[in-house]
Amino acid sequence: MRGYSSTWPTEEMRVLASNQRLGDNFIFVAADLFPPPSSAVASSVKHMAEEAVLGFLEKNEEIKDSGEFAVEKGISHEEIVNVIKSLNGARFVDAQDIKRERWQLTAEGKTYAANGSPEFQLFMAVPPEGISRVELQKKLGDSIFKIGCQQAIKNKWVEMGKLQVSRKVAHVDDSVKDMLVKINNGQALNQEDIDALKRRKLISPQIWKGYSVKKGPNYAPKRKKLATDLTRENLQSGEWKELQFKEYNFLAKGFPVDGGHLHPLLKVRRQMQMIFLQMGFEEMPTNNYVESSFWNFDALFQPQQHPARDSHDTFFLKEPSTTKMLPEDYVERVKQIHESGGHGSRGYGYDWKREEANKNLLRTHTTAVSSRMLYALAKKPFEAKRYYSIDRVFRNEAVDRTHLAEFHQIEGLICDRGLSLGDLQGVLHDFFSRLGMSKLRFKPAYNPYTEPSMEIFGYHEGLKKWVEVGNSGMFRPEMLLPMGLPEDVTVIAWGLSLERPTMILYGIDNIRDLFGHKVDLGLIKSNPICRIGL
Ligand code: PHE
């Protein structure tokens, strides 16, 4: 009973999944709502920083460099920058970006700044009378020895014999260490030295960002706290006349709207619904998950020994375990057709049991509803119909990444005089091309209730391959004639799952990420709109 209800976990789908932008999760952390107690301190630092900037500009033309300014005032640069940004926003000041490439020590650079460069360490380890290579290497360790040798030879500090190492000069300076220390203190070096350190990967660039600041059009030595609300109190007191109101910031991001969100399955379901409605189909009432075996199986000419009717495949109900009412005359005709046939059929030739038909179950397909609808149709003077449904069905299957014990089935049927297999193929082409699949292939299949039956394969342009998309067929006369439909009426029908196209469209490769208690709420809140067939 797997067929099209399964989905394929393919590499392509994983790629699709990772390309999908799922949007931001808006999660509020308690700290956002309840600022920590140190906020009073933070706000006074902010106040100080603001006073410093505005106060300085009162007497001076410009703050040339926010970095130097921060050092002078003994306030952190970060704080100064925050204040500048806020004052700039209110046009109290005009701020210009300054970007500087600064150098910082790499991990290796830091150890040399602390312990001396390898070449210096090596030189110092060579006594005036010389030392054997082996011993020197032991003293320094492999890496310092190796780097130290290279550099010390280049500097002509030492003589490397085959076995022996000796000094070539009496005294050396560790200029590399000195340069590293300078960089660490923010002092400037000439380009040649910078290049040398860069080549040895002892320093790496760091972009420093700051501002130069001048008075802005709204400059004032003090910023008044702007009112954000016109209140009853300030109206009564007349204070509103003096208040300065904060301007609307139309560029500010809005508060994330929270409300209902449509699950991807619902979005795809809606699109499917629209396709059926455009094709002139009416919706069948599928609001009963519990069904009798009679409508789910017997009416569909599915023999009582059929393996799908086993509890391994179907969920049977304990309470109420049986149905109360079935249309008796029709039941009799169904029994007949199963046992001994009729209308040119031989039937199955077995002893049909009413108890088996009475058993309640969770419907295994929405075709149970189709059988009820066709029976109801047969009771009235014949009228051609196009019916569809999209609803949940249940199968007792092992759960894995592509199967759950329930899924949504999409079903369509057309009931009219003289419909042929060509009509079915034509309608399927119409239906699936509206889903964006215009290439279809059919494979003969078997259903107890359809003859002929066809599996439907569609070429998926995105995945660049043929995928099984549904099951279809023409309902058997053994199903339709006992209902009382006219002899020349045929019914063409097809079914597919809602989960499979949804998983492809949304790039989800594990059904448990789509449905059930493990689903990420973020996905449900921020999944994109569904645009089928585009
Ligand atoms: N009931 C079938 C299934 O569950 C689908 C189907 C519907 C097949 C109508 C043929 C016709 O797989």
Coordinates of C-alpha atoms and ligand atoms in Angstrom, one line a residue:
M1 CA 0.0 0.0 0.0
R2 CA 3.0 2.3 -0.4
G3 CA 2.9 3.6 -3.9
Y4 CA 2.6 7.3 -4.4
S5 CA 2.0 8.1 -0.7
S6 CA 5.7 7.7 -0.2
T7 CA 8.1 10.6 -0.9
W8 CA 11.7 10.2 -2.0
P9 CA 14.5 11.5 0.1
T10 CA 16.9 12.5 -2.6
E11 CA 20.0 14.6 -2.7
E12 CA 18.2 17.1 -4.9
M13 CA 15.6 17.6 -2.3
R14 CA 18.2 18.2 0.3
V15 CA 19.8 20.8 -1.9
L16 CA 16.4 22.4 -2.4
A17 CA 15.9 22.4 1.3
S18 CA 19.1 24.2 2.0
N19 CA 18.3 26.8 -0.7
Q20 CA 15.0 27.6 0.8
R21 CA 14.9 30.8 2.8
L22 CA 12.8 30.1 5.8
G23 CA 13.0 33.5 7.2
D24 CA 13.7 34.7 10.7
N25 CA 12.4 33.3 13.8
F26 CA 11.1 35.9 16.1
I27 CA 11.9 34.6 19.5
F28 CA 11.6 36.9 22.4
V29 CA 14.1 36.3 25.1
A30 CA 13.1 37.3 28.6
A31 CA 16.1 39.7 28.6
D32 CA 14.4 41.8 25.9
L33 CA 11.5 42.4 28.1
F34 CA 13.2 42.8 31.4
P35 CA 16.5 44.6 31.0
P36 CA 19.2 43.7 33.5
P37 CA 19.6 45.9 36.6
S38 CA 22.8 47.4 35.3
S39 CA 20.8 49.4 32.8
A40 CA 20.9 52.4 35.0
V41 CA 24.7 52.4 34.9
A42 CA 24.6 51.9 31.1
S43 CA 22.2 54.8 30.6
S44 CA 24.4 57.1 32.7
V45 CA 27.5 56.1 30.6
K46 CA 25.4 56.9 27.5
H47 CA 24.5 60.2 29.0
M48 CA 28.1 61.0 29.7
A49 CA 29.1 60.0 26.1
E50 CA 26.4 62.2 24.7
E51 CA 27.4 65.2 26.8
A52 CA 31.0 64.7 25.8
V53 CA 30.2 64.7 22.1
L54 CA 27.7 67.6 22.1
G55 CA 29.8 69.6 24.6
F56 CA 33.0 69.2 22.5
L57 CA 31.2 70.4 19.3
E58 CA 29.9 73.5 21.2
K59 CA 33.5 74.8 21.3
N60 CA 35.1 73.0 18.5
E61 CA 34.5 72.6 14.8
E62 CA 34.9 68.9 14.6
I63 CA 35.7 65.6 16.3
K64 CA 38.3 64.4 13.8
D65 CA 38.4 60.8 15.0
S66 CA 36.0 59.1 17.3
G67 CA 38.7 56.6 18.3
E68 CA 41.1 59.3 19.6
F69 CA 38.2 61.2 21.1
A70 CA 37.1 58.1 23.1
V71 CA 40.6 57.6 24.4
E72 CA 40.8 61.3 25.4
K73 CA 37.5 61.2 27.3
G74 CA 38.1 57.8 28.8
I75 CA 34.9 56.4 27.4
S76 CA 34.7 53.2 25.4
H77 CA 34.8 53.7 21.7
E78 CA 31.7 51.5 21.4
E79 CA 29.7 53.8 23.6
I80 CA 30.9 56.9 21.7
V81 CA 29.9 55.2 18.4
N82 CA 26.4 54.4 19.7
V83 CA 25.9 57.9 20.7
I84 CA 27.2 59.3 17.5
K85 CA 24.8 57.1 15.5
S86 CA 21.9 58.1 17.6
L87 CA 22.8 61.9 17.3
N88 CA 23.3 61.5 13.6
G89 CA 19.9 59.9 13.2
A90 CA 18.4 63.0 14.9
R91 CA 20.5 65.2 12.8
F92 CA 22.1 66.8 15.9
V93 CA 25.4 65.9 14.3
D94 CA 26.7 65.0 10.9
A95 CA 28.9 61.9 11.1
Q96 CA 31.3 60.7 8.4
D97 CA 32.6 57.2 8.3
I98 CA 36.3 56.6 8.8
K99 CA 37.7 53.2 8.0
R100 CA 41.2 52.2 8.8
E101 CA 43.0 49.1 8.2
R102 CA 44.8 48.2 11.4
W103 CA 47.0 45.3 12.1
Q104 CA 46.7 42.8 14.8
L105 CA 49.0 40.0 15.9
T106 CA 48.2 36.4 14.9
A107 CA 48.4 33.7 17.5
E108 CA 52.0 33.0 16.2
G109 CA 52.8 36.7 16.3
K110 CA 51.6 36.9 19.9
T111 CA 53.9 34.2 21.1
Y112 CA 56.9 35.9 19.4
A113 CA 55.9 39.2 21.0
A114 CA 56.1 37.5 24.3
N115 CA 59.0 35.1 23.9
G116 CA 61.1 36.7 21.2
S117 CA 61.3 35.8 17.5
P118 CA 62.5 32.2 16.6
E119 CA 65.7 33.6 15.0
F120 CA 66.5 35.5 18.2
Q121 CA 65.8 32.6 20.4
L122 CA 68.0 30.5 18.2
F123 CA 70.8 33.0 18.2
M124 CA 70.7 33.2 22.0
A125 CA 70.8 29.4 22.3
V126 CA 74.1 29.2 20.3
P127 CA 77.0 29.7 22.8
P128 CA 80.1 31.6 21.6
E129 CA 81.9 28.2 21.1
G130 CA 79.1 26.8 18.9
I131 CA 76.7 23.9 19.4
S132 CA 75.8 20.7 17.6
R133 CA 72.7 20.9 15.4
V134 CA 71.1 18.0 17.2
E135 CA 71.5 19.6 20.6
L136 CA 70.3 23.0 19.4
Q137 CA 67.2 21.4 17.9
K138 CA 66.5 19.6 21.2
K139 CA 66.9 22.9 23.1
L140 CA 64.5 24.8 20.9
G141 CA 61.9 22.4 19.8
D142 CA 61.3 21.5 16.2
S143 CA 59.3 24.4 15.0
I144 CA 61.3 27.2 16.6
F145 CA 64.5 25.5 15.4
K146 CA 63.2 25.2 11.8
I147 CA 61.9 28.8 11.5
G148 CA 64.8 30.2 13.6
C149 CA 67.4 28.5 11.2
Q150 CA 65.8 30.0 8.1
Q151 CA 65.6 33.5 9.4
A152 CA 69.0 33.5 11.2
I153 CA 70.8 32.3 8.1
K154 CA 69.0 34.9 6.1
N155 CA 70.1 37.5 8.6
K156 CA 73.7 36.1 8.5
W157 CA 73.6 35.7 12.2
V158 CA 74.8 32.1 12.3
E159 CA 76.9 29.7 10.3
M160 CA 75.2 26.3 9.8
G161 CA 77.8 23.6 9.3
K162 CA 76.8 20.0 8.5
L163 CA 76.9 19.1 12.2
Q164 CA 77.8 22.3 14.0
V165 CA 76.1 25.7 14.4
S166 CA 78.2 28.8 15.3
R167 CA 77.6 32.5 15.7
K168 CA 78.7 34.9 12.9
V169 CA 78.2 38.1 14.9
A170 CA 78.6 38.9 18.5
H171 CA 75.3 40.7 19.1
V172 CA 71.9 40.9 17.5
D173 CA 68.7 42.9 18.1
D174 CA 65.3 41.2 18.0
S175 CA 63.7 43.7 15.7
V176 CA 60.8 41.4 14.8
K177 CA 59.8 41.2 18.4
D178 CA 60.1 45.0 18.8
M179 CA 57.9 45.5 15.7
L180 CA 55.3 43.1 17.0
V181 CA 55.2 44.9 20.3
K182 CA 54.7 48.2 18.5
I183 CA 51.8 46.8 16.5
N184 CA 50.3 45.5 19.7
N185 CA 50.5 49.0 21.2
G186 CA 48.8 50.5 18.1
Q187 CA 52.0 52.3 16.9
A188 CA 52.7 52.8 13.2
L189 CA 55.3 50.9 11.2
N190 CA 56.7 51.5 7.8
Q191 CA 55.2 49.6 4.9
E192 CA 58.3 47.5 4.4
D193 CA 58.2 46.1 7.9
I194 CA 54.4 45.6 7.7
D195 CA 54.9 43.6 4.5
A196 CA 57.6 41.5 6.1
L197 CA 55.5 40.6 9.1
K198 CA 52.5 40.0 6.8
R199 CA 54.5 37.5 4.7
R200 CA 55.5 35.6 7.8
K201 CA 51.8 35.6 8.9
L202 CA 52.6 37.3 12.2
I203 CA 50.0 40.0 11.7
S204 CA 46.6 40.1 10.0
P205 CA 44.5 43.1 8.9
Q206 CA 41.6 44.3 11.0
I207 CA 39.2 46.9 9.7
W208 CA 38.6 49.6 12.3
K209 CA 35.5 51.7 11.9
G210 CA 35.0 55.1 13.5
Y211 CA 33.6 58.5 12.7
S212 CA 34.5 62.1 12.2
V213 CA 31.7 64.3 13.5
K214 CA 30.5 67.9 12.9
K215 CA 27.5 69.8 14.1
G216 CA 24.3 68.9 12.3
P217 CA 21.3 71.0 11.3
N218 CA 19.5 70.2 14.5
Y219 CA 22.5 70.7 16.7
A220 CA 22.0 71.9 20.3
P221 CA 24.4 71.6 23.2
K222 CA 21.9 69.4 25.0
R223 CA 19.4 67.0 23.6
K224 CA 15.9 67.4 25.1
K225 CA 14.1 64.2 25.7
L226 CA 11.6 64.1 22.9
A227 CA 8.0 63.3 23.7
T228 CA 6.6 60.2 22.0
D229 CA 3.0 60.6 23.1
L230 CA 0.5 63.3 23.6
T231 CA -1.1 62.5 26.9
R232 CA -4.1 63.6 28.8
E233 CA -1.8 65.1 31.5
N234 CA 0.2 67.3 29.2
L235 CA -2.9 68.4 27.4
Q236 CA -4.5 69.4 30.7
S237 CA -1.4 71.1 32.0
G238 CA -0.8 73.0 28.8
E239 CA 2.7 71.5 28.7
W240 CA 2.0 70.2 25.2
K241 CA 2.8 73.6 23.8
E242 CA 6.4 73.4 24.8
L243 CA 7.0 69.7 24.2
Q244 CA 9.2 68.6 21.4
F245 CA 7.8 65.6 19.7
K246 CA 9.8 62.8 18.3
E247 CA 9.4 62.5 14.5
Y248 CA 8.0 59.4 13.0
N249 CA 10.6 57.1 11.7
F250 CA 9.0 55.5 8.7
L251 CA 12.1 53.5 8.0
A252 CA 12.1 51.7 11.3
K253 CA 11.3 48.0 11.1
G254 CA 7.9 47.2 12.3
F255 CA 7.1 44.9 15.1
P256 CA 6.8 41.4 13.8
V257 CA 3.1 40.6 13.4
D258 CA 2.0 37.6 15.2
G259 CA -1.1 35.8 14.2
G260 CA -2.3 32.7 12.4
H261 CA 0.0 31.1 9.9
L262 CA -0.8 28.6 7.2
H263 CA 1.0 25.3 7.2
P264 CA 2.6 24.5 3.9
L265 CA 0.1 21.6 3.5
L266 CA -2.7 24.0 3.7
K267 CA -1.2 26.3 1.2
V268 CA -0.6 23.6 -1.4
R269 CA -4.1 22.2 -0.6
R270 CA -5.6 25.6 -1.5
Q271 CA -3.7 25.6 -4.8
M272 CA -5.0 22.1 -5.6
Q273 CA -8.5 23.1 -4.7
M274 CA -8.2 26.1 -7.1
I275 CA -7.1 23.8 -9.9
F276 CA -10.1 21.5 -9.3
L277 CA -12.5 24.4 -9.1
Q278 CA -11.1 25.9 -12.3
M279 CA -11.7 22.6 -14.0
G280 CA -15.3 22.6 -12.8
F281 CA -15.1 20.0 -10.0
E282 CA -17.4 20.0 -6.9
E283 CA -16.0 19.1 -3.5
M284 CA -17.1 15.9 -1.9
P285 CA -17.9 15.9 1.9
T286 CA -15.0 14.1 3.5
N287 CA -15.7 15.0 7.1
N288 CA -15.7 11.4 8.4
Y289 CA -12.4 9.8 9.2
V290 CA -14.2 6.8 10.6
E291 CA -15.7 4.6 7.9
S292 CA -17.2 1.2 7.6
S293 CA -15.3 -1.6 5.8
F294 CA -18.3 -1.7 3.5
W295 CA -17.8 1.7 2.0
N296 CA -14.0 1.6 2.2
F297 CA -13.6 -1.8 0.6
D298 CA -16.7 -3.9 -0.2
A299 CA -18.5 -1.3 -2.3
L300 CA -15.2 -0.9 -4.2
F301 CA -15.3 -4.6 -5.1
Q302 CA -12.3 -5.3 -2.9
P303 CA -12.6 -8.9 -1.7
Q304 CA -12.7 -9.6 2.0
Q305 CA -9.5 -11.6 1.9
H306 CA -7.5 -8.7 0.3
P307 CA -4.3 -8.1 2.3
A308 CA -5.1 -4.4 2.6
R309 CA -8.0 -5.4 4.9
D310 CA -5.6 -6.9 7.4
S311 CA -5.0 -5.1 10.7
H312 CA -1.3 -4.8 9.6
D313 CA -2.4 -2.4 6.9
T314 CA -5.6 -0.8 8.3
F315 CA -6.5 0.7 11.7
F316 CA -9.8 -0.9 12.9
L317 CA -11.8 0.7 15.5
K318 CA -12.4 -0.9 18.9
E319 CA -15.2 1.4 19.9
P320 CA -17.6 1.5 18.1
S321 CA -16.3 -1.5 16.4
T322 CA -19.1 -1.9 13.9
T323 CA -21.3 0.3 11.8
K324 CA -25.0 0.6 12.7
M325 CA -26.5 1.2 9.3
L326 CA -25.9 0.2 5.7
P327 CA -28.3 0.5 2.8
E328 CA -29.7 -3.1 2.9
D329 CA -30.8 -3.6 -0.7
Y330 CA -27.4 -2.3 -2.0
V331 CA -25.5 -4.4 0.5
E332 CA -27.3 -7.4 -0.9
R333 CA -26.3 -6.5 -4.5
V334 CA -22.7 -6.0 -3.4
K335 CA -22.7 -9.4 -1.7
Q336 CA -24.0 -10.9 -4.9
I337 CA -21.3 -9.4 -7.1
H338 CA -18.5 -10.5 -4.7
E339 CA -19.9 -14.0 -4.4
S340 CA -21.2 -14.9 -7.8
G341 CA -20.8 -11.9 -10.0
G342 CA -23.4 -10.6 -12.5
H343 CA -23.5 -8.0 -15.3
G344 CA -21.1 -10.2 -17.2
S345 CA -18.6 -10.7 -14.3
R346 CA -17.9 -14.0 -12.5
G347 CA -17.3 -12.3 -9.2
Y348 CA -14.8 -13.7 -6.7
G349 CA -16.6 -16.9 -5.8
Y350 CA -16.3 -16.8 -2.0
D351 CA -18.6 -16.7 1.0
W352 CA -19.1 -12.9 1.6
K353 CA -19.5 -12.1 5.3
R354 CA -21.6 -9.2 6.6
E355 CA -19.6 -9.0 9.8
E356 CA -16.5 -8.2 7.8
A357 CA -18.3 -5.4 6.0
N358 CA -19.7 -3.9 9.3
K359 CA -16.2 -3.4 10.8
N360 CA -15.4 0.2 11.5
L361 CA -12.0 1.6 10.5
L362 CA -10.1 4.8 9.8
R363 CA -10.6 5.2 6.1
T364 CA -7.6 4.1 4.1
H365 CA -8.5 6.2 1.1
T366 CA -10.9 9.0 0.2
T367 CA -12.2 6.6 -2.5
A368 CA -14.5 5.4 0.3
V369 CA -16.2 8.8 0.0
S370 CA -16.3 8.5 -3.8
S371 CA -18.2 5.3 -3.5
R372 CA -20.8 6.9 -1.2
M373 CA -21.1 9.8 -3.6
L374 CA -21.6 7.6 -6.7
Y375 CA -24.1 5.5 -4.8
A376 CA -26.1 8.7 -3.9
L377 CA -25.8 9.8 -7.5
A378 CA -27.2 6.5 -8.8
K379 CA -30.3 7.0 -6.8
K380 CA -31.4 10.0 -8.8
P381 CA -31.9 10.4 -12.5
F382 CA -28.4 10.4 -14.0
E383 CA -26.5 13.6 -14.2
A384 CA -22.8 13.9 -15.2
K385 CA -20.5 15.0 -12.3
R386 CA -17.0 16.1 -11.6
Y387 CA -16.1 15.5 -7.9
Y388 CA -12.9 16.1 -6.0
S389 CA -11.7 15.8 -2.4
I390 CA -8.6 16.5 -0.4
D391 CA -8.5 15.0 3.0
R392 CA -6.8 12.8 5.5
V393 CA -6.5 9.0 5.2
F394 CA -4.9 6.5 7.5
R395 CA -2.7 3.5 6.9
N396 CA -1.1 1.2 9.5
E397 CA 2.4 1.5 8.1
A398 CA 5.8 1.7 9.7
V399 CA 6.8 5.3 10.1
D400 CA 10.0 6.4 8.4
R401 CA 11.3 9.6 6.8
T402 CA 8.9 9.3 4.0
H403 CA 5.9 7.6 5.6
L404 CA 3.6 8.5 8.4
A405 CA 0.5 6.5 9.5
E406 CA -1.6 9.2 7.9
F407 CA -1.5 11.5 4.9
H408 CA -3.7 13.6 2.8
Q409 CA -5.2 12.2 -0.3
I410 CA -6.2 14.3 -3.3
E411 CA -8.8 12.6 -5.4
G412 CA -10.7 13.5 -8.5
L413 CA -13.3 11.7 -10.5
I414 CA -15.5 12.3 -13.5
C415 CA -18.7 10.4 -14.0
D416 CA -20.4 10.6 -17.4
R417 CA -21.7 8.5 -20.3
G418 CA -19.2 6.8 -22.5
L419 CA -15.9 8.1 -20.9
S420 CA -12.8 6.2 -22.2
L421 CA -9.3 5.7 -21.0
G422 CA -8.3 8.5 -23.5
D423 CA -10.6 10.9 -21.5
L424 CA -8.8 9.9 -18.3
Q425 CA -5.4 10.5 -19.9
G426 CA -6.6 13.8 -21.3
V427 CA -7.9 15.0 -17.9
L428 CA -4.7 13.9 -16.2
H429 CA -2.7 15.9 -18.7
D430 CA -4.8 18.9 -18.0
F431 CA -4.7 18.5 -14.3
F432 CA -0.9 17.8 -14.0
S433 CA 0.1 20.5 -16.4
R434 CA -1.7 23.0 -14.2
L435 CA 0.6 21.7 -11.5
G436 CA 3.6 22.4 -13.7
M437 CA 4.1 18.9 -15.0
S438 CA 3.2 18.7 -18.7
K439 CA 5.0 15.5 -19.5
L440 CA 3.3 12.4 -18.2
R441 CA 3.8 8.7 -18.6
F442 CA 1.5 5.9 -17.6
K443 CA 2.3 2.4 -16.3
P444 CA -0.3 -0.4 -16.1
A445 CA -1.2 -1.1 -12.5
Y446 CA -3.7 -3.0 -10.4
N447 CA -6.5 -1.7 -8.1
P448 CA -9.4 -4.0 -7.1
Y449 CA -11.8 -1.3 -8.1
T450 CA -10.4 0.0 -11.4
E451 CA -9.8 -1.6 -14.7
P452 CA -7.7 -0.6 -16.5
S453 CA -5.5 1.0 -13.8
M454 CA -2.5 3.2 -14.4
E455 CA 0.2 4.6 -12.2
I456 CA 1.0 8.2 -13.2
F457 CA 4.6 9.4 -13.6
G458 CA 5.4 13.1 -14.3
Y459 CA 8.6 14.6 -15.4
H460 CA 9.8 17.0 -12.7
E461 CA 11.6 19.9 -14.4
G462 CA 13.2 21.0 -11.2
L463 CA 14.5 17.5 -10.1
K464 CA 15.1 16.6 -13.8
K465 CA 13.6 13.2 -13.5
W466 CA 10.5 11.1 -13.7
V467 CA 8.6 10.8 -10.4
E468 CA 5.6 8.8 -9.5
V469 CA 2.8 11.3 -8.9
G470 CA -0.4 9.3 -8.6
N471 CA -2.6 6.4 -9.3
S472 CA -5.6 6.3 -11.6
G473 CA -8.1 4.1 -13.4
M474 CA -11.7 3.5 -14.6
F475 CA -14.0 2.2 -11.9
R476 CA -15.1 -1.4 -12.6
P477 CA -18.6 -2.2 -13.7
E478 CA -18.7 -4.5 -10.7
M479 CA -18.5 -1.4 -8.6
L480 CA -20.8 0.9 -10.6
L481 CA -23.6 -1.4 -11.7
P482 CA -24.7 -2.7 -8.3
M483 CA -25.1 1.0 -7.3
G484 CA -27.6 1.3 -10.0
L485 CA -25.8 3.6 -12.4
P486 CA -26.8 3.3 -16.0
E487 CA -24.9 0.7 -18.1
D488 CA -23.2 3.3 -20.3
V489 CA -21.9 5.5 -17.5
T490 CA -18.2 5.2 -16.8
V491 CA -16.2 6.9 -14.1
I492 CA -12.6 7.9 -14.5
A493 CA -10.7 8.7 -11.3
W494 CA -7.3 9.4 -9.9
G495 CA -5.6 9.9 -6.6
L496 CA -2.4 11.4 -5.3
S497 CA -1.0 12.5 -2.0
L498 CA -0.8 16.1 -0.9
E499 CA 2.4 15.5 1.1
R500 CA 4.6 14.6 -1.8
P501 CA 4.1 17.7 -3.9
T502 CA 4.3 19.8 -0.8
M503 CA 7.7 18.3 0.2
I504 CA 9.0 18.9 -3.3
L505 CA 7.7 22.4 -3.5
Y506 CA 9.1 23.3 0.0
G507 CA 12.3 21.3 -0.3
I508 CA 11.5 19.1 2.7
D509 CA 13.1 15.7 2.7
N510 CA 11.8 14.2 5.9
I511 CA 8.0 14.0 6.4
R512 CA 8.5 14.4 10.1
D513 CA 9.7 17.9 9.4
L514 CA 6.4 18.6 7.6
F515 CA 3.8 17.0 9.8
G516 CA 3.5 16.0 13.4
H517 CA 4.8 17.1 16.8
K518 CA 8.5 17.5 15.7
V519 CA 7.7 20.2 13.2
D520 CA 9.6 23.4 13.7
L521 CA 7.2 26.2 14.4
G522 CA 9.5 28.6 12.6
L523 CA 8.8 26.7 9.4
I524 CA 5.1 27.2 9.9
K525 CA 5.4 30.8 10.7
S526 CA 7.7 31.8 7.9
N527 CA 7.3 29.4 4.9
P528 CA 7.0 31.2 1.6
I529 CA 3.7 31.4 -0.4
C530 CA 3.0 28.5 -2.6
R531 CA 3.1 29.2 -6.3
I532 CA 2.3 25.9 -8.0
G533 CA 3.1 25.4 -11.6
L534 CA 5.3 28.5 -11.9
Ligands
PHE1 N1 -7.7 5.0 -3.9 C1 -6.5 4.9 -4.6 C2 -5.3 4.8 -3.6 O1 -5.5 4.9 -2.4 C3 -6.3 6.1 -5.5 C4 -7.2 6.0 -6.7 C5 -8.3 6.8 -6.7 C6 -6.9 5.1 -7.7 C7 -9.2 6.6 -7.8 C8 -7.7 5.0 -8.8 C9 -8.8 5.8 -8.8 O2 -4.2 4.7 -4.0

